[in-house]
Amino acid sequence: MRLKDRVALITGAASGIGLESARLFATEGARIVAVDLNDEAGEACASRIRDDGGEAIYVHADVSKSSDCKEMIDAAEKEFGKLDTLFNNAGIMHSADDDAVNTDEKIWDLTMGINLKSVFLGCKYGIPALQRAGGGSIINTASLVAVMGSGAPQLAYTASKGGVLALSKELAIVHAKENIRVNALCPGPLNTELLMKFLDTDEKKARRMVHLPMGRFGEAAEMAKAALFLASDDSSYVTGSTFLVDGGISAAYVTAE
Ligand code: NAD
């Protein structure tokens, strides 16, 4: 068991990467604090883990709000006595996110709040908890678009993820001697609700598919395995990384026929 006796808080645990990670981390021995806004699916995540013999609680939090982030960290320490792994994963991709000319300021602010400020707030309250535990692992979900621009515009999303990557690198250096590792998980396009709702026509999906060397979208379960590596001691010398799990997209100039 790679996370035996560890306590892991995962945001966005009601769906996609967060849900798969909560399940996988629990099978590896972690006690799970599943955080989301979607109470029904979040409760279902925690109760399924408990039904399978694991330990988990669900905490309702809007990760763009400071008080909610403080409360979710408090809940982890109150329920399980400590925090070892902080997985800042919740995020959105708004259907009205576009290029600089056409993206409304409200969409920009909303995206920055949920995708970027949330990671700052998670770390603001989570790092003292990790320090109290003697160290730990922070995983921040950025994206492939933190390192590559998208010709199908989603400017607020791209900028928010660039911020997550930059913030993760700095935190990794600042806290390296405290036994706290910080890595940015950078997924390529995934077959999850977030992207499939954004690519809401066959034409939009086909436009992306051309650029995927493996000829398929990634799966949330594949990201969970990468996150498990970053959470566990298997990655004990990995910090500050741009951890690309993108099916080879960032290596491609032109994809093969
Ligand atoms: P998803 O939509 O399946 O899950 C996201 C979860 O976050 C949902 O359960 C949602 O309720 C929750 N959430 C949204 N806003 C929240 C808020 N304010 N407070 C708390 N919870 C909130 O999406 P996913 O694909 O699993 O995405 C997870 C992360 O991965 C996101 O940060 C996303 O940007 C990133 N990512 C996704 C892709 C992709 O192609 N799907 C690619 C790269 C990065």
Tab-separated table of N, CA, C and O in Angstrom, residues 8-59:
chain	number	residue	atom	x	y	z
A	8	ALA	N	-5.274	12.280	2.702
A	8	ALA	CA	-5.231	13.025	1.435
A	8	ALA	C	-6.514	13.817	1.246
A	8	ALA	O	-7.616	13.266	1.342
A	9	LEU	N	-6.362	15.116	0.992
A	9	LEU	CA	-7.511	15.974	0.665
A	9	LEU	C	-7.492	16.206	-0.840
A	9	LEU	O	-6.473	16.623	-1.405
A	10	ILE	N	-8.631	15.935	-1.473
A	10	ILE	CA	-8.719	16.053	-2.931
A	10	ILE	C	-9.888	16.959	-3.280
A	10	ILE	O	-11.039	16.682	-2.897
A	11	THR	N	-9.633	18.055	-3.995
A	11	THR	CA	-10.737	18.931	-4.405
A	11	THR	C	-11.223	18.511	-5.797
A	11	THR	O	-10.464	17.973	-6.604
A	12	GLY	N	-12.499	18.764	-6.043
A	12	GLY	CA	-13.102	18.295	-7.296
A	12	GLY	C	-13.297	16.792	-7.275
A	12	GLY	O	-13.230	16.125	-8.313
A	13	ALA	N	-13.572	16.239	-6.077
A	13	ALA	CA	-13.609	14.778	-5.910
A	13	ALA	C	-14.936	14.149	-6.333
A	13	ALA	O	-15.092	12.941	-6.245
A	14	ALA	N	-15.870	14.978	-6.799
A	14	ALA	CA	-17.169	14.425	-7.200
A	14	ALA	C	-17.160	13.870	-8.612
A	14	ALA	O	-18.091	13.177	-9.019
A	15	SER	N	-16.102	14.171	-9.376
A	15	SER	CA	-16.131	13.825	-10.804
A	15	SER	C	-14.708	13.698	-11.353
A	15	SER	O	-13.742	14.184	-10.753
A	16	GLY	N	-14.582	13.041	-12.484
A	16	GLY	CA	-13.348	13.052	-13.273
A	16	GLY	C	-12.101	12.648	-12.512
A	16	GLY	O	-12.070	11.643	-11.787
A	17	ILE	N	-11.045	13.437	-12.664
A	17	ILE	CA	-9.733	13.135	-12.072
A	17	ILE	C	-9.836	12.994	-10.551
A	17	ILE	O	-9.258	12.087	-9.950
A	18	GLY	N	-10.576	13.923	-9.929
A	18	GLY	CA	-10.681	13.914	-8.468
A	18	GLY	C	-11.357	12.654	-7.957
A	18	GLY	O	-10.915	12.049	-6.971
A	19	LEU	N	-12.425	12.247	-8.612
A	19	LEU	CA	-13.166	11.046	-8.205
A	19	LEU	C	-12.290	9.799	-8.358
A	19	LEU	O	-12.179	8.977	-7.435
A	20	GLU	N	-11.650	9.670	-9.504
A	20	GLU	CA	-10.793	8.489	-9.739
A	20	GLU	C	-9.618	8.471	-8.759
A	20	GLU	O	-9.202	7.402	-8.294
A	21	SER	N	-9.090	9.650	-8.457
A	21	SER	CA	-7.948	9.721	-7.536
A	21	SER	C	-8.375	9.353	-6.122
A	21	SER	O	-7.654	8.646	-5.411
A	22	ALA	N	-9.552	9.833	-5.711
A	22	ALA	CA	-10.044	9.506	-4.363
A	22	ALA	C	-10.168	7.993	-4.213
A	22	ALA	O	-9.728	7.407	-3.219
A	23	ARG	N	-10.747	7.358	-5.216
A	23	ARG	CA	-10.920	5.900	-5.166
A	23	ARG	C	-9.570	5.185	-5.138
A	23	ARG	O	-9.350	4.271	-4.332
A	24	LEU	N	-8.667	5.601	-6.017
A	24	LEU	CA	-7.363	4.928	-6.112
A	24	LEU	C	-6.539	5.147	-4.838
A	24	LEU	O	-5.941	4.212	-4.296
A	25	PHE	N	-6.507	6.395	-4.368
A	25	PHE	CA	-5.725	6.695	-3.162
A	25	PHE	C	-6.258	5.863	-1.982
A	25	PHE	O	-5.500	5.392	-1.144
A	26	ALA	N	-7.590	5.715	-1.921
A	26	ALA	CA	-8.187	4.937	-0.818
A	26	ALA	C	-7.764	3.473	-0.898
A	26	ALA	O	-7.462	2.849	0.135
A	27	THR	N	-7.715	2.917	-2.101
A	27	THR	CA	-7.294	1.508	-2.224
A	27	THR	C	-5.815	1.349	-1.849
A	27	THR	O	-5.380	0.250	-1.522
A	28	GLU	N	-5.070	2.461	-1.889
A	28	GLU	CA	-3.653	2.421	-1.496
A	28	GLU	C	-3.472	2.801	-0.025
A	28	GLU	O	-2.371	3.099	0.414
A	29	GLY	N	-4.577	2.858	0.729
A	29	GLY	CA	-4.486	3.017	2.182
A	29	GLY	C	-4.728	4.409	2.713
A	29	GLY	O	-4.723	4.614	3.933
A	30	ALA	N	-4.950	5.394	1.826
A	30	ALA	CA	-5.134	6.769	2.316
A	30	ALA	C	-6.531	6.969	2.900
A	30	ALA	O	-7.499	6.353	2.453
A	31	ARG	N	-6.608	7.828	3.911
A	31	ARG	CA	-7.885	8.318	4.415
A	31	ARG	C	-8.193	9.584	3.610
A	31	ARG	O	-7.320	10.444	3.472
A	32	ILE	N	-9.425	9.654	3.094
A	32	ILE	CA	-9.735	10.653	2.069
A	32	ILE	C	-10.654	11.753	2.580
A	32	ILE	O	-11.693	11.473	3.188
A	33	VAL	N	-10.281	12.995	2.302
A	33	VAL	CA	-11.181	14.134	2.465
A	33	VAL	C	-11.580	14.558	1.051
A	33	VAL	O	-10.769	15.127	0.313
A	34	ALA	N	-12.806	14.214	0.680
A	34	ALA	CA	-13.301	14.496	-0.671
A	34	ALA	C	-14.027	15.835	-0.646
A	34	ALA	O	-14.996	16.004	0.087
A	35	VAL	N	-13.542	16.782	-1.435
A	35	VAL	CA	-14.086	18.150	-1.414
A	35	VAL	C	-14.723	18.473	-2.755
A	35	VAL	O	-14.144	18.177	-3.816
A	36	ASP	N	-15.896	19.089	-2.714
A	36	ASP	CA	-16.551	19.523	-3.959
A	36	ASP	C	-17.703	20.460	-3.614
A	36	ASP	O	-17.987	20.718	-2.438
A	37	LEU	N	-18.349	20.964	-4.666
A	37	LEU	CA	-19.576	21.767	-4.553
A	37	LEU	C	-20.794	20.903	-4.787
A	37	LEU	O	-21.888	21.237	-4.353
A	38	ASN	N	-20.597	19.836	-5.525
A	38	ASN	CA	-21.678	18.928	-5.893
A	38	ASN	C	-21.873	17.919	-4.760
A	38	ASN	O	-21.195	16.895	-4.686
A	39	ASP	N	-22.805	18.258	-3.856
A	39	ASP	CA	-22.932	17.479	-2.617
A	39	ASP	C	-23.354	16.034	-2.863
A	39	ASP	O	-22.850	15.120	-2.223
A	40	GLU	N	-24.272	15.831	-3.799
A	40	GLU	CA	-24.776	14.477	-4.019
A	40	GLU	C	-23.641	13.568	-4.513
A	40	GLU	O	-23.400	12.486	-3.955
A	41	ALA	N	-22.941	14.021	-5.536
A	41	ALA	CA	-21.862	13.192	-6.100
A	41	ALA	C	-20.661	13.127	-5.152
A	41	ALA	O	-19.958	12.107	-5.095
A	42	GLY	N	-20.432	14.201	-4.399
A	42	GLY	CA	-19.323	14.201	-3.437
A	42	GLY	C	-19.575	13.224	-2.296
A	42	GLY	O	-18.682	12.461	-1.904
A	43	GLU	N	-20.810	13.249	-1.780
A	43	GLU	CA	-21.188	12.285	-0.717
A	43	GLU	C	-21.089	10.859	-1.255
A	43	GLU	O	-20.638	9.945	-0.549
A	44	ALA	N	-21.490	10.679	-2.511
A	44	ALA	CA	-21.459	9.337	-3.109
A	44	ALA	C	-20.015	8.831	-3.207
A	44	ALA	O	-19.742	7.647	-2.962
A	45	CYS	N	-19.107	9.726	-3.540
A	45	CYS	CA	-17.686	9.350	-3.610
A	45	CYS	C	-17.210	8.834	-2.257
A	45	CYS	O	-16.607	7.759	-2.151
A	46	ALA	N	-17.507	9.610	-1.199
A	46	ALA	CA	-17.035	9.225	0.141
A	46	ALA	C	-17.718	7.946	0.628
A	46	ALA	O	-17.067	7.057	1.197
A	47	SER	N	-19.032	7.833	0.377
A	47	SER	CA	-19.722	6.648	0.913
A	47	SER	C	-19.310	5.388	0.159
A	47	SER	O	-19.219	4.310	0.744
A	48	ARG	N	-19.000	5.511	-1.121
A	48	ARG	CA	-18.519	4.340	-1.889
A	48	ARG	C	-17.173	3.851	-1.317
A	48	ARG	O	-16.943	2.647	-1.184
A	49	ILE	N	-16.315	4.798	-0.979
A	49	ILE	CA	-15.016	4.416	-0.390
A	49	ILE	C	-15.241	3.688	0.939
A	49	ILE	O	-14.623	2.656	1.219
A	50	ARG	N	-16.153	4.230	1.745
A	50	ARG	CA	-16.449	3.586	3.044
A	50	ARG	C	-17.053	2.198	2.828
A	50	ARG	O	-16.672	1.241	3.510
A	51	ASP	N	-17.957	2.087	1.850
A	51	ASP	CA	-18.569	0.778	1.554
A	51	ASP	C	-17.510	-0.245	1.163
A	51	ASP	O	-17.655	-1.438	1.406
A	52	ASP	N	-16.461	0.248	0.508
A	52	ASP	CA	-15.382	-0.659	0.065
A	52	ASP	C	-14.360	-0.919	1.178
A	52	ASP	O	-13.296	-1.484	0.932
A	53	GLY	N	-14.655	-0.410	2.388
A	53	GLY	CA	-13.771	-0.698	3.526
A	53	GLY	C	-12.755	0.377	3.826
A	53	GLY	O	-11.927	0.232	4.735
A	54	GLY	N	-12.814	1.490	3.105
A	54	GLY	CA	-11.865	2.577	3.346
A	54	GLY	C	-12.421	3.621	4.287
A	54	GLY	O	-13.523	3.479	4.829
A	55	GLU	N	-11.654	4.692	4.481
A	55	GLU	CA	-12.088	5.797	5.335
A	55	GLU	C	-12.165	7.066	4.496
A	55	GLU	O	-11.182	7.417	3.814
A	56	ALA	N	-13.312	7.742	4.559
A	56	ALA	CA	-13.468	8.972	3.767
A	56	ALA	C	-14.575	9.836	4.347
A	56	ALA	O	-15.566	9.327	4.875
A	57	ILE	N	-14.385	11.154	4.230
A	57	ILE	CA	-15.473	12.089	4.527
A	57	ILE	C	-15.647	13.008	3.323
A	57	ILE	O	-14.697	13.214	2.542
A	58	TYR	N	-16.851	13.539	3.187
A	58	TYR	CA	-17.105	14.548	2.168
A	58	TYR	C	-17.205	15.904	2.842
A	58	TYR	O	-17.858	16.031	3.883
A	59	VAL	N	-16.575	16.916	2.256
A	59	VAL	CA	-16.673	18.294	2.762
A	59	VAL	C	-17.120	19.200	1.622
A	59	VAL	O	-16.478	19.224	0.562
